[in-house]
Amino acid sequence: MNSKEARPHTGRRRNEAARRAILDAALHLLADSDGAPVSVETIARAAGVGKQTLYRWWPSKGAVLLEALTERAAQDVPSPDTGSLPGDLRALATATFQAAQGPPTAPALRTLVREAARDPHLAELMATFTETRRAAVRLILERGRDRGELPADRDIDLMIDQFYGFFWYRFLLGHAPLDATTAQDITDSLLG
Amino acid sequence: MNSKEARPHTGRRRNEAARRAILDAALHLLADSDGAPVSVETIARAAGVGKQTLYRWWPSKGAVLLEALTERAAQDVPSPDTGSLPGDLRALATATFQAAQGPPTAPALRTLVREAARDPHLAELMATFTETRRAAVRLILERGRDRGELPADRDIDLMIDQFYGFFWYRFLLGHAPLDATTAQDITDSLLG
Amino acid sequence: MNSKEARPHTGRRRNEAARRAILDAALHLLADSDGAPVSVETIARAAGVGKQTLYRWWPSKGAVLLEALTERAAQDVPSPDTGSLPGDLRALATATFQAAQGPPTAPALRTLVREAARDPHLAELMATFTETRRAAVRLILERGRDRGELPADRDIDLMIDQFYGFFWYRFLLGHAPLDATTAQDITDSLLG
Amino acid sequence: MNSKEARPHTGRRRNEAARRAILDAALHLLADSDGAPVSVETIARAAGVGKQTLYRWWPSKGAVLLEALTERAAQDVPSPDTGSLPGDLRALATATFQAAQGPPTAPALRTLVREAARDPHLAELMATFTETRRAAVRLILERGRDRGELPADRDIDLMIDQFYGFFWYRFLLGHAPLDATTAQDITDSLLG
DNA sequence: ATTTAATCGAGACGGTACGTCATGTCTTCGG
DNA sequence: CCGAAGACATGACGTACCGTCTCGATTAAAT
């Protein structure tokens, strides 16, 4: 009855190897480029791929970079579940801070923000990215609140923005450390 | 032929009208462009000025934007002194949030930050600018601590970064409001 | 011994409908495109056919165009035999000029020649095609010479090239008419 | 009081060296490329020039190639004035045939025609080019007619098209020579 | 009836070239 | 000497086709 379902697929299928190559090349270049903008041409060449293949699957260069980074972020900063709210939050903070320090994430993240400076479309994508990150913190906080570790009237969105606002502010300005101690401090400050 | 008295300068002097036109055009475009990049070409054309005139007086496009903006923003956020720490902090937060909201400041500021991400020179200027702002918060907090309104062991730098981190994060992402209530909430959250 | 003959055929046979659709689409596009290049992609899409089907049966785009055109033009210019050299030549000229004029032939022929300039394979096919046409003129001229209507020492190849050169030059440049009067004129000029 | 004339020129003037470099590079590449298409990128690179400079002064790649060729043609085939119509025409034919034989003109001309195959705009320019060539022949023929060397009722445009049609036909098909003898023959055939 | 193989439409793939845009530098001219 | 206009080399952008290469679905001959 449903003719949409009747045609499962036609034509050659997407080459997963190309997708991987593009994402890997993007992250690699993002990390190595030292803040310099990364061009579509460069990514395509590094991945051994035609530009069209890039544009076929991603609406913009930024989307590629972001997907590359999101993948990495998901694997570097898993959602912790230690059983206690302070434990979870400190674990997340520690993992976040640590992932944001070393290569390839740190330079990549920085370059991505720089790219977002120019490209309104990428800026929008960045917003999506940060929303998924916020969701991770929200999960932790709501779980803690349900366990009674947090007063029911605390504004969770405010806390989330304090957490990530603090992180980005320090990360981008680089005027103060983002180490394990800081992770403990910000956790205490938010929950204390 | 020059009726002006003893002028230790030769040749045509800087055209103040051009300077004003450039600054005004920059601010206007910044406000109107809705996040889209503002090009040197565009500013020059809008100001009815040659590109070289721009490059002659400012090291980079960002410097123009910054000058255009600071000129306007200088007096917007004074340092409050209400006598109490929560009062001061809330007043500053309210003023900061409000100043950053309305056009043309909001889109202009947004674009400016984005340009700063690319232009190291502008980033430095921005750093000076934000350092001034941090100093204002530090003043308030230290005054409050000296008055005993804040435990002596609270990490003031952490608090400052939470405050401005929160502000910038919300301001740039625009996913949640920055109103008077929020100013009260963030004050409570930080001092509570 | 010939394994080709041993196995008459296996598998699906060529789809004649697809062939027709391609040829028709090619001719149609050729006629409509007004000199603009006709892409393989466009032909395939217009014919509702995969590109591979095109490449499976024709070595190049030009070959498709040529087949599309010759199929239609084959019977357009018969070899006249009026009994007199001027009559024959004028008849051939008139028929040639007329056949080349109306749509869809004119723009199609124009595009075809242009494609032939790029595609060596197509150029060869075109050469065969034009050689056939030259042979028709040669027949007329030699017949006339044998009848004594032409001095025995006239260079027939020169005349042929003048005849077709004139035709193609006017046809491709389109700066002057190719009508019945012109057919009479060129005949007179060549034989006079 | 024409304000258009009041502003003679403003801004940097066209760089003649760049123009020359582009034209030279174009002709050189056209001659060397052996029929392969010549890309804008290649011309620009060979001339040490930005693509934009090309597009600033010529509407299309073809226009560049054509201007390069026209320059060369004007210098290779001057308008002869021997005093007699047959002499002039034979001289022009000889010069034309000869110029069209050797490098760099021959391959360049051939490539140009090939390029015109694709680019309708270039095709139009080619028409202009051929018109100037036709004008040279027209001058010779009319001068001869005025001297009484040609019947007043001969259709001069027909003769011109026979002359150049013959040339292009042989030049492009290459099936028969274009030498001094041929120049004599075509002259005789047209005037005889 | 089953197997086998070539066809079909569809469309992804690695490429090349296109024409446009912005950047920052450099002339040129009038004031 | 200043300021405008704008040409310049550079290099990224996103698009259009190229010709090749899978895909799953037909379709017909050979078994």
GROMACS .gro file of N, CA, C and O in nm, chain A residues 5-72:
model
  272
    5GLU      N    1   0.754   0.276   0.087
    5GLU     CA    2   0.823   0.159   0.139
    5GLU      C    3   0.847   0.055   0.030
    5GLU      O    4   0.937  -0.026   0.041
    6ALA      N    5   0.766   0.060  -0.073
    6ALA     CA    6   0.778  -0.038  -0.179
    6ALA      C    7   0.912  -0.025  -0.252
    6ALA      O    8   0.965  -0.123  -0.302
    7ARG      N    9   0.966   0.097  -0.258
    7ARG     CA   10   1.096   0.115  -0.322
    7ARG      C   11   1.202   0.133  -0.214
    7ARG      O   12   1.223   0.242  -0.164
    8PRO      N   13   1.268   0.022  -0.177
    8PRO     CA   14   1.359   0.029  -0.065
    8PRO      C   15   1.480   0.118  -0.096
    8PRO      O   16   1.519   0.200  -0.017
    9HIS      N   17   1.535   0.099  -0.212
    9HIS     CA   18   1.646   0.185  -0.253
    9HIS      C   19   1.679   0.156  -0.396
    9HIS      O   20   1.661   0.049  -0.448
   10THR      N   21   1.732   0.256  -0.461
   10THR     CA   22   1.771   0.240  -0.599
   10THR      C   23   1.904   0.311  -0.617
   10THR      O   24   1.931   0.410  -0.551
   11GLY      N   25   1.983   0.262  -0.705
   11GLY     CA   26   2.114   0.323  -0.726
   11GLY      C   27   2.217   0.273  -0.628
   11GLY      O   28   2.185   0.205  -0.529
   12ARG      N   29   2.338   0.308  -0.657
   12ARG     CA   30   2.450   0.267  -0.572
   12ARG      C   31   2.432   0.322  -0.431
   12ARG      O   32   2.382   0.431  -0.412
   13ARG      N   33   2.477   0.244  -0.334
   13ARG     CA   34   2.462   0.289  -0.197
   13ARG      C   35   2.578   0.374  -0.152
   13ARG      O   36   2.684   0.376  -0.212
   14ARG      N   37   2.554   0.447  -0.045
   14ARG     CA   38   2.658   0.534   0.008
   14ARG      C   39   2.781   0.455   0.049
   14ARG      O   40   2.772   0.348   0.110
   15ASN      N   41   2.893   0.510   0.013
   15ASN     CA   42   3.020   0.445   0.046
   15ASN      C   43   3.063   0.483   0.186
   15ASN      O   44   3.108   0.595   0.212
   16GLU      N   45   3.053   0.387   0.275
   16GLU     CA   46   3.083   0.414   0.416
   16GLU      C   47   3.229   0.449   0.435
   16GLU      O   48   3.264   0.532   0.520
   17ALA      N   49   3.313   0.388   0.353
   17ALA     CA   50   3.457   0.417   0.362
   17ALA      C   51   3.484   0.564   0.333
   17ALA      O   52   3.568   0.627   0.398
   18ALA      N   53   3.414   0.616   0.234
   18ALA     CA   54   3.432   0.757   0.200
   18ALA      C   55   3.387   0.844   0.317
   18ALA      O   56   3.454   0.942   0.352
   19ARG      N   57   3.276   0.808   0.378
   19ARG     CA   58   3.227   0.886   0.493
   19ARG      C   59   3.332   0.888   0.603
   19ARG      O   60   3.365   0.994   0.656
   20ARG      N   61   3.384   0.772   0.635
   20ARG     CA   62   3.486   0.763   0.738
   20ARG      C   63   3.609   0.846   0.700
   20ARG      O   64   3.662   0.921   0.781
   21ALA      N   65   3.653   0.831   0.576
   21ALA     CA   66   3.773   0.902   0.532
   21ALA      C   67   3.753   1.052   0.545
   21ALA      O   68   3.843   1.124   0.590
   22ILE      N   69   3.635   1.099   0.507
   22ILE     CA   70   3.606   1.242   0.516
   22ILE      C   71   3.608   1.289   0.660
   22ILE      O   72   3.674   1.387   0.696
   23LEU      N   73   3.538   1.216   0.745
   23LEU     CA   74   3.531   1.255   0.886
   23LEU      C   75   3.669   1.254   0.951
   23LEU      O   76   3.707   1.346   1.024
   24ASP      N   77   3.745   1.149   0.920
   24ASP     CA   78   3.879   1.140   0.978
   24ASP      C   79   3.967   1.253   0.927
   24ASP      O   80   4.039   1.317   1.004
   25ALA      N   81   3.961   1.276   0.797
   25ALA     CA   82   4.042   1.383   0.739
   25ALA      C   83   4.003   1.517   0.799
   25ALA      O   84   4.089   1.599   0.832
   26ALA      N   85   3.874   1.538   0.817
   26ALA     CA   86   3.826   1.664   0.872
   26ALA      C   87   3.883   1.687   1.012
   26ALA      O   88   3.939   1.794   1.041
   27LEU      N   89   3.873   1.585   1.096
   27LEU     CA   90   3.920   1.601   1.233
   27LEU      C   91   4.071   1.622   1.235
   27LEU      O   92   4.122   1.706   1.309
   28HIS      N   93   4.139   1.547   1.152
   28HIS     CA   94   4.284   1.554   1.146
   28HIS      C   95   4.328   1.695   1.103
   28HIS      O   96   4.415   1.757   1.165
   29LEU      N   97   4.267   1.744   0.999
   29LEU     CA   98   4.302   1.877   0.949
   29LEU      C   99   4.265   1.984   1.050
   29LEU      O  100   4.342   2.078   1.074
   30LEU      N  101   4.149   1.968   1.108
   30LEU     CA  102   4.103   2.063   1.208
   30LEU      C  103   4.205   2.072   1.321
   30LEU      O  104   4.236   2.181   1.371
   31ALA      N  105   4.258   1.956   1.358
   31ALA     CA  106   4.352   1.952   1.468
   31ALA      C  107   4.488   2.008   1.428
   31ALA      O  108   4.557   2.072   1.507
   32ASP      N  109   4.528   1.985   1.303
   32ASP     CA  110   4.662   2.023   1.260
   32ASP      C  111   4.672   2.165   1.209
   32ASP      O  112   4.781   2.221   1.202
   33SER      N  113   4.556   2.223   1.173
   33SER     CA  114   4.564   2.347   1.096
   33SER      C  115   4.600   2.467   1.181
   33SER      O  116   4.615   2.577   1.129
   34ASP      N  117   4.609   2.447   1.314
   34ASP     CA  118   4.661   2.552   1.399
   34ASP      C  119   4.575   2.678   1.390
   34ASP      O  120   4.628   2.790   1.388
   35GLY      N  121   4.447   2.659   1.384
   35GLY     CA  122   4.359   2.775   1.382
   35GLY      C  123   4.328   2.828   1.244
   35GLY      O  124   4.233   2.903   1.227
   36ALA      N  125   4.412   2.793   1.147
   36ALA     CA  126   4.385   2.839   1.010
   36ALA      C  127   4.258   2.773   0.959
   36ALA      O  128   4.228   2.659   0.995
   37PRO      N  129   4.185   2.842   0.876
   37PRO     CA  130   4.062   2.782   0.824
   37PRO      C  131   4.089   2.658   0.741
   37PRO      O  132   4.191   2.648   0.674
   38VAL      N  133   3.999   2.564   0.751
   38VAL     CA  134   4.011   2.439   0.676
   38VAL      C  135   3.918   2.448   0.556
   38VAL      O  136   3.800   2.472   0.573
   39SER      N  137   3.973   2.427   0.438
   39SER     CA  138   3.889   2.441   0.319
   39SER      C  139   3.827   2.309   0.278
   39SER      O  140   3.879   2.201   0.308
   40VAL      N  141   3.715   2.317   0.211
   40VAL     CA  142   3.648   2.198   0.162
   40VAL      C  143   3.741   2.120   0.069
   40VAL      O  144   3.750   1.998   0.076
   41GLU      N  145   3.809   2.194  -0.014
   41GLU     CA  146   3.902   2.134  -0.109
   41GLU      C  147   4.006   2.047  -0.036
   41GLU      O  148   4.034   1.935  -0.075
   42THR      N  149   4.058   2.103   0.072
   42THR     CA  150   4.161   2.031   0.147
   42THR      C  151   4.106   1.904   0.207
   42THR      O  152   4.169   1.797   0.201
   43ILE      N  153   3.991   1.914   0.269
   43ILE     CA  154   3.930   1.795   0.328
   43ILE      C  155   3.910   1.688   0.222
   43ILE      O  156   3.948   1.572   0.240
   44ALA      N  157   3.851   1.728   0.110
   44ALA     CA  158   3.823   1.633   0.004
   44ALA      C  159   3.952   1.568  -0.044
   44ALA      O  160   3.961   1.446  -0.059
   45ARG      N  161   4.053   1.650  -0.067
   45ARG     CA  162   4.179   1.596  -0.117
   45ARG      C  163   4.240   1.501  -0.014
   45ARG      O  164   4.286   1.391  -0.048
   46ALA      N  165   4.240   1.542   0.112
   46ALA     CA  166   4.300   1.459   0.217
   46ALA      C  167   4.225   1.327   0.230
   46ALA      O  168   4.284   1.224   0.263
   47ALA      N  169   4.096   1.330   0.205
   47ALA     CA  170   4.016   1.208   0.218
   47ALA      C  171   4.018   1.126   0.088
   47ALA      O  172   3.967   1.015   0.085
   48GLY      N  173   4.078   1.183  -0.017
   48GLY     CA  174   4.079   1.115  -0.146
   48GLY      C  175   3.939   1.103  -0.202
   48GLY      O  176   3.896   0.997  -0.248
   49VAL      N  177   3.870   1.213  -0.202
   49VAL     CA  178   3.728   1.213  -0.231
   49VAL      C  179   3.695   1.335  -0.316
   49VAL      O  180   3.763   1.437  -0.307
   50GLY      N  181   3.596   1.325  -0.400
   50GLY     CA  182   3.553   1.442  -0.477
   50GLY      C  183   3.474   1.538  -0.389
   50GLY      O  184   3.407   1.496  -0.296
   51LYS      N  185   3.482   1.666  -0.423
   51LYS     CA  186   3.409   1.765  -0.343
   51LYS      C  187   3.260   1.734  -0.341
   51LYS      O  188   3.193   1.751  -0.240
   52GLN      N  189   3.212   1.689  -0.455
   52GLN     CA  190   3.069   1.664  -0.467
   52GLN      C  191   3.021   1.564  -0.362
   52GLN      O  192   2.910   1.576  -0.310
   53THR      N  193   3.103   1.466  -0.333
   53THR     CA  194   3.067   1.365  -0.235
   53THR      C  195   3.044   1.429  -0.099
   53THR      O  196   2.955   1.391  -0.023
   54LEU      N  197   3.125   1.527  -0.071
   54LEU     CA  198   3.107   1.602   0.053
   54LEU      C  199   2.973   1.675   0.051
   54LEU      O  200   2.892   1.662   0.143
   55TYR      N  201   2.952   1.751  -0.056
   55TYR     CA  202   2.830   1.831  -0.061
   55TYR      C  203   2.705   1.744  -0.075
   55TYR      O  204   2.595   1.789  -0.048
   56ARG      N  205   2.725   1.620  -0.121
   56ARG     CA  206   2.609   1.533  -0.135
   56ARG      C  207   2.552   1.496   0.001
   56ARG      O  208   2.432   1.483   0.019
   57TRP      N  209   2.642   1.480   0.098
   57TRP     CA  210   2.598   1.425   0.226
   57TRP      C  211   2.593   1.526   0.339
   57TRP      O  212   2.532   1.500   0.442
   58TRP      N  213   2.662   1.637   0.321
   58TRP     CA  214   2.657   1.740   0.425
   58TRP      C  215   2.620   1.872   0.362
   58TRP      O  216   2.666   1.904   0.252
   59PRO      N  217   2.538   1.949   0.428
   59PRO     CA  218   2.492   2.075   0.368
   59PRO      C  219   2.602   2.180   0.360
   59PRO      O  220   2.591   2.275   0.284
   60SER      N  221   2.705   2.164   0.439
   60SER     CA  222   2.810   2.266   0.439
   60SER      C  223   2.936   2.206   0.499
   60SER      O  224   2.933   2.100   0.561
   61LYS      N  225   3.042   2.277   0.480
   61LYS     CA  226   3.169   2.232   0.538
   61LYS      C  227   3.156   2.218   0.689
   61LYS      O  228   3.202   2.120   0.748
   62GLY      N  229   3.092   2.316   0.750
   62GLY     CA  230   3.077   2.315   0.895
   62GLY      C  231   3.010   2.189   0.945
   62GLY      O  232   3.048   2.135   1.049
   63ALA      N  233   2.912   2.144   0.872
   63ALA     CA  234   2.839   2.025   0.914
   63ALA      C  235   2.933   1.905   0.922
   63ALA      O  236   2.923   1.821   1.012
   64VAL      N  237   3.026   1.898   0.828
   64VAL     CA  238   3.125   1.790   0.829
   64VAL      C  239   3.210   1.800   0.954
   64VAL      O  240   3.225   1.703   1.030
   65LEU      N  241   3.265   1.918   0.974
   65LEU     CA  242   3.353   1.938   1.089
   65LEU      C  243   3.280   1.904   1.218
   65LEU      O  244   3.334   1.838   1.307
   66LEU      N  245   3.158   1.949   1.224
   66LEU     CA  246   3.081   1.928   1.345
   66LEU      C  247   3.053   1.780   1.368
   66LEU      O  248   3.067   1.731   1.480
   67GLU      N  249   3.016   1.712   1.261
   67GLU     CA  250   2.989   1.568   1.279
   67GLU      C  251   3.115   1.496   1.324
   67GLU      O  252   3.111   1.410   1.412
   68ALA      N  253   3.227   1.534   1.263
   68ALA     CA  254   3.354   1.474   1.303
   68ALA      C  255   3.378   1.495   1.451
   68ALA      O  256   3.419   1.404   1.524
   69LEU      N  257   3.350   1.618   1.494
   69LEU     CA  258   3.378   1.652   1.633
   69LEU      C  259   3.279   1.587   1.728
   69LEU      O  260   3.315   1.540   1.836
   70THR      N  261   3.154   1.584   1.688
   70THR     CA  262   3.051   1.525   1.773
   70THR      C  263   3.083   1.378   1.800
   70THR      O  264   3.074   1.330   1.912
   71GLU      N  265   3.121   1.311   1.693
   71GLU     CA  266   3.161   1.170   1.707
   71GLU      C  267   3.269   1.155   1.813
   71GLU      O  268   3.262   1.071   1.901
   72ARG      N  269   3.369   1.242   1.799
   72ARG     CA  270   3.482   1.235   1.891
   72ARG      C  271   3.438   1.269   2.034
   72ARG      O  272   3.478   1.203   2.130
   0.00000   0.00000   0.00000
